[in-house]
Amino acid sequence: MQLQCPMPKLDFDTIHLGHGSGGTLTSQLLDTGVFKLLANDLLNKKHDGAIFNLNGKVAMSTDTYVVSPIFFEGGNIGDLAINGTVNDLAMCGAAAKYLSLGFVLEEGLKMTEFWEILLSIKAACEVAGVQVVTGDTKVVERGKGDKIFINTTGIGEVHASANIDIDNVKAGDKIILSGPLARHGITIMSHRQGLQFETTISSDTRPLNKIVLELLNEFGEQIHLLRDPTRGGLATVLNEIAQDAKLGIDISQKNIPVEEEVYGACEMLGLDPLYVANEGLFVAVIDADIADKFLVQLEQWQHGVAASIIGEVTTEHARQVLMKSNIGGRRVVNMLAGEQLPRIC
């Protein structure tokens, strides 16, 4: 979804320190940009906060986005920030309803870049069905930031049938991955290094809330845990689950979907797809009895055609993840020891 909204005529074409002063320049920046573009009944009040009603259990999540570069194939830091927090709430079984939006802008940021980011934020909000209702803007001196950092905090209502908790994970549970690995991290790395591939690799940034709620409608409490494998990738998420549940995890390499061009790029860069970041995938730990039906429903989602049952939970080798390789051997998949790809989200 791409919005075509012309940028308003302004007296400035770059961000200055005065735009963070709280005075006239700040008002011009916000009134002609953020408030007008993201307008809704709650945000329009321009209060220090927002007052609204929610029913039942409520989930809340916050995240800060510092990706470099801020524009990449398939998205930018704006839609990444919206989708990221929407997805964090979805992993709690919650439908995001309201977001706060905080900007840290570096002096010298071009208004054309800021406007493009705002358009992406608006489009992402409309796709996910969420509203920005409050926020904040700060400006730092040139060289003290990296063009723009964004913080989003989200609040949503937990699905009535959701009981997503690490304590529900048990031996025999199946582990499902919703799609192919490593698109986002490889996209960021290729932009950063100026690499060109025969096919265009783009980020998988997207909202997951609607498909997760459909699955909860169908399977409810039989979905034991949901996680999105962002920083640290699939390997890190599976290790965290194994350690927190005090159980082992067995996975099969042949069942883990990785697109050919992404796998080739990983080999070229010396990266393991298991550790590369994703932004539009989730891992589901579910009751074994529903695994086949769960997979069929997930495959009907436009981004779920490559979804796969990649492994299961076991009482053996507690707190460890073991992978059966394509050639039949088994190896331990450890937690990521350092930072494989800096500034990917």
mmCIF file of C-alpha atoms in Angstrom:
data_model
loop_
_atom_site.group_PDB
_atom_site.id
_atom_site.type_symbol
_atom_site.label_atom_id
_atom_site.label_comp_id
_atom_site.label_asym_id
_atom_site.label_seq_id
_atom_site.Cartn_x
_atom_site.Cartn_y
_atom_site.Cartn_z
ATOM 1 C CA MET A 1 0.000 0.000 0.000
ATOM 2 C CA GLN A 2 1.546 3.285 -1.106
ATOM 3 C CA LEU A 3 0.001 6.649 -0.292
ATOM 4 C CA GLN A 4 0.370 9.519 -2.736
ATOM 5 C CA CYS A 5 0.132 12.622 -0.566
ATOM 6 C CA PRO A 6 2.124 15.649 -1.706
ATOM 7 C CA MET A 7 4.369 17.190 0.912
ATOM 8 C CA PRO A 8 3.007 20.544 2.129
ATOM 9 C CA LYS A 9 4.856 23.732 1.232
ATOM 10 C CA LEU A 10 7.221 24.647 4.049
ATOM 11 C CA ASP A 11 9.682 27.432 4.812
ATOM 12 C CA PHE A 12 12.424 24.849 5.420
ATOM 13 C CA ASP A 13 13.705 21.755 3.641
ATOM 14 C CA THR A 14 15.812 20.251 6.435
ATOM 15 C CA ILE A 15 15.376 19.658 10.152
ATOM 16 C CA HIS A 16 17.005 22.287 12.409
ATOM 17 C CA LEU A 17 17.591 22.308 16.162
ATOM 18 C CA GLY A 18 14.762 24.834 16.442
ATOM 19 C CA HIS A 19 12.307 22.145 15.380
ATOM 20 C CA GLY A 20 12.882 20.541 18.761
ATOM 21 C CA SER A 21 12.480 23.729 20.794
ATOM 22 C CA GLY A 22 8.753 23.402 21.395
ATOM 23 C CA GLY A 23 8.110 26.762 19.724
ATOM 24 C CA THR A 24 6.899 27.955 16.345
ATOM 25 C CA LEU A 25 9.171 25.704 14.288
ATOM 26 C CA THR A 26 8.041 22.660 16.252
ATOM 27 C CA SER A 27 4.406 23.577 15.670
ATOM 28 C CA GLN A 28 5.007 24.036 11.950
ATOM 29 C CA LEU A 29 6.699 20.653 11.714
ATOM 30 C CA LEU A 30 4.020 18.788 13.645
ATOM 31 C CA ASP A 31 0.899 20.639 12.490
ATOM 32 C CA THR A 32 1.685 20.424 8.782
ATOM 33 C CA GLY A 33 3.154 16.937 8.991
ATOM 34 C CA VAL A 34 2.387 14.516 11.784
ATOM 35 C CA PHE A 35 -0.953 15.855 13.044
ATOM 36 C CA LYS A 36 -2.466 16.472 9.629
ATOM 37 C CA LEU A 37 -1.301 13.234 8.055
ATOM 38 C CA LEU A 38 -2.107 10.927 10.990
ATOM 39 C CA ALA A 39 -5.247 12.789 12.107
ATOM 40 C CA ASN A 40 -7.834 11.012 14.252
ATOM 41 C CA ASP A 41 -10.182 12.056 17.059
ATOM 42 C CA LEU A 42 -7.716 11.216 19.843
ATOM 43 C CA LEU A 43 -4.560 12.627 18.254
ATOM 44 C CA ASN A 44 -6.358 15.802 17.173
ATOM 45 C CA LYS A 45 -6.795 16.835 20.821
ATOM 46 C CA LYS A 46 -3.013 17.415 20.975
ATOM 47 C CA HIS A 47 -3.019 16.599 24.675
ATOM 48 C CA ASP A 48 -0.087 15.249 26.706
ATOM 49 C CA GLY A 49 -1.714 11.830 26.464
ATOM 50 C CA ALA A 50 -4.754 10.006 25.123
ATOM 51 C CA ILE A 51 -7.801 8.712 26.995
ATOM 52 C CA PHE A 52 -9.655 5.699 25.597
ATOM 53 C CA ASN A 53 -11.635 2.589 26.553
ATOM 54 C CA LEU A 54 -10.480 -1.024 26.318
ATOM 55 C CA ASN A 55 -12.258 -4.242 27.265
ATOM 56 C CA GLY A 56 -10.895 -7.308 29.041
ATOM 57 C CA LYS A 57 -7.212 -8.215 29.152
ATOM 58 C CA VAL A 58 -4.818 -5.648 27.718
ATOM 59 C CA ALA A 59 -1.335 -6.148 26.273
ATOM 60 C CA MET A 60 1.315 -3.445 25.982
ATOM 61 C CA SER A 61 4.652 -3.413 24.152
ATOM 62 C CA THR A 62 7.317 -0.860 23.312
ATOM 63 C CA ASP A 63 10.283 -0.853 20.953
ATOM 64 C CA THR A 64 12.814 1.593 19.536
ATOM 65 C CA TYR A 65 13.977 1.456 15.916
ATOM 66 C CA VAL A 66 17.464 2.540 14.862
ATOM 67 C CA VAL A 67 17.856 0.758 11.527
ATOM 68 C CA SER A 68 20.605 1.842 9.133
ATOM 69 C CA PRO A 69 20.006 2.608 6.305
ATOM 70 C CA ILE A 70 16.601 4.124 7.039
ATOM 71 C CA PHE A 71 15.332 3.264 3.529
ATOM 72 C CA PHE A 72 15.645 -0.235 2.091
ATOM 73 C CA GLU A 73 14.009 -2.498 -0.476
ATOM 74 C CA GLY A 74 10.495 -3.290 0.712
ATOM 75 C CA GLY A 75 10.148 -0.600 3.369
ATOM 76 C CA ASN A 76 11.750 1.979 5.632
ATOM 77 C CA ILE A 77 12.167 2.762 9.310
ATOM 78 C CA GLY A 78 8.606 4.150 9.428
ATOM 79 C CA ASP A 79 6.563 1.090 8.478
ATOM 80 C CA LEU A 80 9.129 -1.073 10.274
ATOM 81 C CA ALA A 81 8.337 0.737 13.539
ATOM 82 C CA ILE A 82 4.580 0.352 13.158
ATOM 83 C CA ASN A 83 4.698 -3.281 12.046
ATOM 84 C CA GLY A 84 7.235 -4.190 14.715
ATOM 85 C CA THR A 85 5.078 -3.103 17.631
ATOM 86 C CA VAL A 86 1.871 -4.429 16.046
ATOM 87 C CA ASN A 87 3.616 -7.791 15.718
ATOM 88 C CA ASP A 88 4.962 -7.782 19.271
ATOM 89 C CA LEU A 89 1.381 -7.396 20.488
ATOM 90 C CA ALA A 90 0.178 -10.096 18.099
ATOM 91 C CA MET A 91 2.703 -12.480 19.673
ATOM 92 C CA CYS A 92 0.838 -11.857 22.953
ATOM 93 C CA GLY A 93 -2.423 -12.785 21.241
ATOM 94 C CA ALA A 94 -3.508 -9.146 21.199
ATOM 95 C CA ALA A 95 -4.979 -6.932 18.495
ATOM 96 C CA ALA A 96 -3.115 -3.618 18.524
ATOM 97 C CA LYS A 97 -5.479 -0.641 18.734
ATOM 98 C CA TYR A 98 -3.471 2.427 19.772
ATOM 99 C CA LEU A 99 0.156 3.463 19.358
ATOM 100 C CA SER A 100 2.390 6.200 20.653
ATOM 101 C CA LEU A 101 4.958 7.533 18.199
ATOM 102 C CA GLY A 102 8.236 9.107 19.323
ATOM 103 C CA PHE A 103 10.774 10.663 16.947
ATOM 104 C CA VAL A 104 14.399 11.553 17.588
ATOM 105 C CA LEU A 105 15.412 13.596 14.526
ATOM 106 C CA GLU A 106 18.959 14.589 13.669
ATOM 107 C CA GLU A 107 19.657 18.138 12.573
ATOM 108 C CA GLY A 108 20.041 18.089 8.786
ATOM 109 C CA LEU A 109 17.455 15.392 8.040
ATOM 110 C CA LYS A 110 15.773 16.313 4.761
ATOM 111 C CA MET A 111 12.069 17.028 4.968
ATOM 112 C CA THR A 112 11.478 14.934 1.849
ATOM 113 C CA GLU A 113 12.894 11.929 3.705
ATOM 114 C CA PHE A 114 10.853 12.651 6.818
ATOM 115 C CA TRP A 115 7.708 13.026 4.723
ATOM 116 C CA GLU A 116 8.281 9.696 2.985
ATOM 117 C CA ILE A 117 8.677 8.048 6.385
ATOM 118 C CA LEU A 118 5.450 9.670 7.602
ATOM 119 C CA LEU A 119 3.600 8.386 4.534
ATOM 120 C CA SER A 120 4.851 4.879 5.254
ATOM 121 C CA ILE A 121 3.735 5.183 8.871
ATOM 122 C CA LYS A 122 0.247 6.236 7.779
ATOM 123 C CA ALA A 123 0.008 3.400 5.243
ATOM 124 C CA ALA A 124 1.225 0.811 7.772
ATOM 125 C CA CYS A 125 -1.295 2.030 10.352
ATOM 126 C CA GLU A 126 -4.137 1.714 7.855
ATOM 127 C CA VAL A 127 -3.135 -1.816 6.835
ATOM 128 C CA ALA A 128 -2.784 -2.945 10.465
ATOM 129 C CA GLY A 129 -5.916 -1.122 11.629
ATOM 130 C CA VAL A 130 -4.225 0.899 14.383
ATOM 131 C CA GLN A 131 -4.212 4.578 15.346
ATOM 132 C CA VAL A 132 -1.376 6.796 16.521
ATOM 133 C CA VAL A 133 -2.913 8.712 19.423
ATOM 134 C CA THR A 134 0.031 10.397 21.154
ATOM 135 C CA GLY A 135 3.757 10.933 20.703
ATOM 136 C CA ASP A 136 6.810 13.123 21.032
ATOM 137 C CA THR A 137 9.478 14.734 18.838
ATOM 138 C CA LYS A 138 13.035 15.634 19.808
ATOM 139 C CA VAL A 139 15.855 17.045 17.661
ATOM 140 C CA VAL A 140 19.536 16.354 18.341
ATOM 141 C CA GLU A 141 22.615 18.107 16.968
ATOM 142 C CA ARG A 142 24.143 17.046 13.677
ATOM 143 C CA GLY A 143 26.369 14.019 14.240
ATOM 144 C CA LYS A 144 24.586 13.033 17.485
ATOM 145 C CA GLY A 145 22.102 10.698 15.792
ATOM 146 C CA ASP A 146 21.675 8.821 12.535
ATOM 147 C CA LYS A 147 19.010 10.856 10.697
ATOM 148 C CA ILE A 148 16.052 9.431 12.632
ATOM 149 C CA PHE A 149 15.251 7.071 15.476
ATOM 150 C CA ILE A 150 11.651 6.026 16.207
ATOM 151 C CA ASN A 151 10.015 4.664 19.348
ATOM 152 C CA THR A 152 6.568 3.089 19.248
ATOM 153 C CA THR A 153 4.524 1.837 22.186
ATOM 154 C CA GLY A 154 1.385 -0.149 21.482
ATOM 155 C CA ILE A 155 -1.670 -1.162 23.463
ATOM 156 C CA GLY A 156 -4.132 -3.826 22.364
ATOM 157 C CA GLU A 157 -6.905 -6.100 23.510
ATOM 158 C CA VAL A 158 -6.008 -9.745 24.140
ATOM 159 C CA HIS A 159 -8.079 -12.276 22.216
ATOM 160 C CA ALA A 160 -10.613 -14.022 24.464
ATOM 161 C CA SER A 161 -9.283 -17.473 23.525
ATOM 162 C CA ALA A 162 -5.591 -16.623 23.806
ATOM 163 C CA ASN A 163 -3.514 -18.321 26.487
ATOM 164 C CA ILE A 164 -0.020 -17.719 25.178
ATOM 165 C CA ASP A 165 2.544 -18.504 27.846
ATOM 166 C CA ILE A 166 5.918 -20.238 28.036
ATOM 167 C CA ASP A 167 4.484 -22.401 30.832
ATOM 168 C CA ASN A 168 2.098 -23.991 28.329
ATOM 169 C CA VAL A 169 4.905 -25.400 26.175
ATOM 170 C CA LYS A 170 5.179 -29.165 26.610
ATOM 171 C CA ALA A 171 6.978 -32.149 25.125
ATOM 172 C CA GLY A 172 5.424 -33.245 21.851
ATOM 173 C CA ASP A 173 4.387 -29.751 20.792
ATOM 174 C CA LYS A 174 5.048 -28.989 17.143
ATOM 175 C CA ILE A 175 7.000 -25.903 16.022
ATOM 176 C CA ILE A 176 5.788 -24.063 12.930
ATOM 177 C CA LEU A 177 7.575 -21.293 11.035
ATOM 178 C CA SER A 178 5.255 -19.022 9.049
ATOM 179 C CA GLY A 179 7.540 -18.376 6.044
ATOM 180 C CA PRO A 180 11.058 -18.197 4.615
ATOM 181 C CA LEU A 181 13.943 -16.946 6.738
ATOM 182 C CA ALA A 182 16.367 -14.033 6.610
ATOM 183 C CA ARG A 183 14.852 -11.641 4.051
ATOM 184 C CA HIS A 184 15.011 -8.522 6.235
ATOM 185 C CA GLY A 185 18.547 -8.934 7.522
ATOM 186 C CA ILE A 186 19.938 -9.739 4.080
ATOM 187 C CA THR A 187 18.106 -6.751 2.569
ATOM 188 C CA ILE A 188 19.660 -4.406 5.131
ATOM 189 C CA MET A 189 23.118 -5.889 4.671
ATOM 190 C CA SER A 190 22.957 -5.680 0.871
ATOM 191 C CA HIS A 191 21.975 -1.991 1.023
ATOM 192 C CA ARG A 192 24.659 -1.257 3.588
ATOM 193 C CA GLN A 193 27.401 -2.947 1.594
ATOM 194 C CA GLY A 194 26.166 -1.812 -1.821
ATOM 195 C CA LEU A 195 25.789 -5.405 -2.988
ATOM 196 C CA GLN A 196 23.801 -6.325 -6.087
ATOM 197 C CA PHE A 197 22.120 -9.676 -6.610
ATOM 198 C CA GLU A 198 20.590 -11.164 -9.751
ATOM 199 C CA THR A 199 17.145 -10.978 -8.128
ATOM 200 C CA THR A 200 15.815 -8.255 -5.872
ATOM 201 C CA ILE A 201 15.700 -9.288 -2.226
ATOM 202 C CA SER A 202 13.292 -7.183 -0.201
ATOM 203 C CA SER A 203 12.443 -6.944 3.479
ATOM 204 C CA ASP A 204 9.557 -9.034 4.786
ATOM 205 C CA THR A 205 8.307 -6.244 7.070
ATOM 206 C CA ARG A 206 4.521 -6.654 7.404
ATOM 207 C CA PRO A 207 1.837 -6.771 10.105
ATOM 208 C CA LEU A 208 1.004 -10.204 11.524
ATOM 209 C CA ASN A 209 -1.986 -9.258 13.653
ATOM 210 C CA LYS A 210 -4.773 -10.334 11.300
ATOM 211 C CA ILE A 211 -3.446 -13.811 10.515
ATOM 212 C CA VAL A 212 -2.660 -14.427 14.196
ATOM 213 C CA LEU A 213 -6.190 -13.457 15.223
ATOM 214 C CA GLU A 214 -7.640 -15.772 12.548
ATOM 215 C CA LEU A 215 -5.559 -18.624 13.948
ATOM 216 C CA LEU A 216 -6.644 -17.803 17.493
ATOM 217 C CA ASN A 217 -10.278 -17.810 16.382
ATOM 218 C CA GLU A 218 -9.813 -21.340 15.075
ATOM 219 C CA PHE A 219 -7.401 -22.947 17.535
ATOM 220 C CA GLY A 220 -7.500 -20.811 20.709
ATOM 221 C CA GLU A 221 -5.631 -22.235 23.697
ATOM 222 C CA GLN A 222 -4.063 -24.989 21.597
ATOM 223 C CA ILE A 223 -1.632 -22.304 20.443
ATOM 224 C CA HIS A 224 0.819 -22.441 23.332
ATOM 225 C CA LEU A 225 3.402 -19.812 22.347
ATOM 226 C CA LEU A 226 4.076 -17.271 19.600
ATOM 227 C CA ARG A 227 7.354 -15.466 18.953
ATOM 228 C CA ASP A 228 8.714 -13.305 16.124
ATOM 229 C CA PRO A 229 12.336 -14.077 15.200
ATOM 230 C CA THR A 230 13.692 -10.550 14.777
ATOM 231 C CA ARG A 231 17.148 -9.762 16.193
ATOM 232 C CA GLY A 232 19.157 -12.972 16.568
ATOM 233 C CA GLY A 233 16.867 -14.788 14.138
ATOM 234 C CA LEU A 234 15.233 -18.194 14.460
ATOM 235 C CA ALA A 235 18.137 -19.761 16.360
ATOM 236 C CA THR A 236 17.937 -17.209 19.166
ATOM 237 C CA VAL A 237 14.161 -17.529 19.560
ATOM 238 C CA LEU A 238 14.308 -21.328 19.713
ATOM 239 C CA ASN A 239 17.117 -21.234 22.288
ATOM 240 C CA GLU A 240 15.152 -18.799 24.434
ATOM 241 C CA ILE A 241 12.126 -21.090 24.306
ATOM 242 C CA ALA A 242 14.196 -24.170 25.177
ATOM 243 C CA GLN A 243 15.894 -22.447 28.101
ATOM 244 C CA ASP A 244 12.759 -20.835 29.521
ATOM 245 C CA ALA A 245 10.639 -23.977 29.126
ATOM 246 C CA LYS A 246 13.481 -26.181 30.452
ATOM 247 C CA LEU A 247 12.893 -28.552 27.540
ATOM 248 C CA GLY A 248 14.752 -29.545 24.381
ATOM 249 C CA ILE A 249 13.930 -28.679 20.787
ATOM 250 C CA ASP A 250 14.608 -30.797 17.703
ATOM 251 C CA ILE A 251 14.474 -29.152 14.267
ATOM 252 C CA SER A 252 15.116 -30.391 10.746
ATOM 253 C CA GLN A 253 17.175 -28.293 8.329
ATOM 254 C CA LYS A 254 15.328 -29.630 5.268
ATOM 255 C CA ASN A 255 12.028 -28.315 6.652
ATOM 256 C CA ILE A 256 13.273 -24.769 7.306
ATOM 257 C CA PRO A 257 12.261 -22.570 4.349
ATOM 258 C CA VAL A 258 15.005 -20.325 2.956
ATOM 259 C CA GLU A 259 14.627 -18.793 -0.504
ATOM 260 C CA GLU A 260 17.390 -19.656 -2.941
ATOM 261 C CA GLU A 261 18.530 -16.065 -3.504
ATOM 262 C CA VAL A 262 18.612 -15.405 0.240
ATOM 263 C CA TYR A 263 20.584 -18.584 0.879
ATOM 264 C CA GLY A 264 23.056 -17.612 -1.836
ATOM 265 C CA ALA A 265 23.462 -14.130 -0.363
ATOM 266 C CA CYS A 266 24.067 -15.627 3.079
ATOM 267 C CA GLU A 267 26.781 -17.877 1.671
ATOM 268 C CA MET A 268 28.402 -14.924 -0.104
ATOM 269 C CA LEU A 269 28.407 -12.879 3.112
ATOM 270 C CA GLY A 270 29.395 -15.752 5.388
ATOM 271 C CA LEU A 271 26.110 -15.625 7.330
ATOM 272 C CA ASP A 272 23.930 -18.401 8.724
ATOM 273 C CA PRO A 273 20.231 -17.844 7.853
ATOM 274 C CA LEU A 274 19.271 -19.230 11.265
ATOM 275 C CA TYR A 275 20.729 -16.120 12.914
ATOM 276 C CA VAL A 276 19.608 -13.452 10.435
ATOM 277 C CA ALA A 277 16.787 -11.074 11.420
ATOM 278 C CA ASN A 278 13.223 -11.277 10.119
ATOM 279 C CA GLU A 279 10.392 -8.748 10.421
ATOM 280 C CA GLY A 280 7.329 -10.503 9.002
ATOM 281 C CA LEU A 281 7.560 -14.042 10.380
ATOM 282 C CA PHE A 282 6.424 -15.823 13.501
ATOM 283 C CA VAL A 283 7.215 -19.075 15.262
ATOM 284 C CA ALA A 284 4.250 -20.968 16.710
ATOM 285 C CA VAL A 285 4.539 -23.697 19.329
ATOM 286 C CA ILE A 286 1.270 -25.619 19.171
ATOM 287 C CA ASP A 287 -0.475 -28.759 20.320
ATOM 288 C CA ALA A 288 0.569 -31.649 18.067
ATOM 289 C CA ASP A 289 -3.075 -32.592 17.445
ATOM 290 C CA ILE A 290 -3.741 -29.402 15.455
ATOM 291 C CA ALA A 291 -0.431 -29.155 13.580
ATOM 292 C CA ASP A 292 -1.701 -30.249 10.163
ATOM 293 C CA LYS A 293 -4.866 -28.128 10.281
ATOM 294 C CA PHE A 294 -2.902 -25.152 11.605
ATOM 295 C CA LEU A 295 -0.445 -25.443 8.733
ATOM 296 C CA VAL A 296 -3.222 -25.707 6.126
ATOM 297 C CA GLN A 297 -4.886 -22.544 7.418
ATOM 298 C CA LEU A 298 -1.575 -20.695 7.589
ATOM 299 C CA GLU A 299 -0.748 -21.682 4.002
ATOM 300 C CA GLN A 300 -3.942 -19.967 2.836
ATOM 301 C CA TRP A 301 -2.536 -16.633 4.057
ATOM 302 C CA GLN A 302 -0.901 -14.711 1.212
ATOM 303 C CA HIS A 303 2.479 -14.768 2.988
ATOM 304 C CA GLY A 304 2.173 -18.295 4.382
ATOM 305 C CA VAL A 305 2.613 -20.473 1.305
ATOM 306 C CA ALA A 306 6.086 -21.549 2.496
ATOM 307 C CA ALA A 307 5.021 -22.179 6.096
ATOM 308 C CA SER A 308 6.418 -25.395 7.517
ATOM 309 C CA ILE A 309 6.493 -27.669 10.551
ATOM 310 C CA ILE A 310 10.185 -27.366 11.370
ATOM 311 C CA GLY A 311 10.461 -29.396 14.579
ATOM 312 C CA GLU A 312 9.084 -30.335 17.948
ATOM 313 C CA VAL A 313 9.620 -29.986 21.672
ATOM 314 C CA THR A 314 11.226 -32.895 23.532
ATOM 315 C CA THR A 315 12.212 -33.924 27.058
ATOM 316 C CA GLU A 316 15.659 -34.891 25.746
ATOM 317 C CA HIS A 317 18.691 -32.552 25.772
ATOM 318 C CA ALA A 318 16.893 -30.012 27.985
ATOM 319 C CA ARG A 319 17.648 -26.326 27.297
ATOM 320 C CA GLN A 320 19.308 -27.166 23.970
ATOM 321 C CA VAL A 321 18.301 -26.918 20.315
ATOM 322 C CA LEU A 322 19.514 -29.726 18.026
ATOM 323 C CA MET A 323 19.213 -29.656 14.245
ATOM 324 C CA LYS A 324 19.247 -32.615 11.877
ATOM 325 C CA SER A 325 21.227 -31.455 8.856
ATOM 326 C CA ASN A 326 20.437 -32.128 5.208
ATOM 327 C CA ILE A 327 23.135 -34.816 5.142
ATOM 328 C CA GLY A 328 21.763 -36.606 8.206
ATOM 329 C CA GLY A 329 24.061 -35.386 10.977
ATOM 330 C CA ARG A 330 22.980 -33.552 14.113
ATOM 331 C CA ARG A 331 24.463 -30.406 15.568
ATOM 332 C CA VAL A 332 23.744 -28.079 18.434
ATOM 333 C CA VAL A 333 22.263 -24.732 17.395
ATOM 334 C CA ASN A 334 23.605 -22.290 19.944
ATOM 335 C CA MET A 335 22.442 -18.833 20.907
ATOM 336 C CA LEU A 336 23.992 -16.004 18.892
ATOM 337 C CA ALA A 337 27.152 -15.083 20.769
ATOM 338 C CA GLY A 338 27.631 -11.553 19.435
ATOM 339 C CA GLU A 339 26.065 -9.077 17.036
ATOM 340 C CA GLN A 340 25.939 -10.625 13.573
ATOM 341 C CA LEU A 341 24.244 -7.692 11.831
ATOM 342 C CA PRO A 342 24.285 -4.345 13.639
ATOM 343 C CA ARG A 343 21.396 -1.879 13.323
ATOM 344 C CA ILE A 344 18.886 -4.094 11.520
ATOM 345 C CA CYS A 345 15.762 -2.881 13.323
#
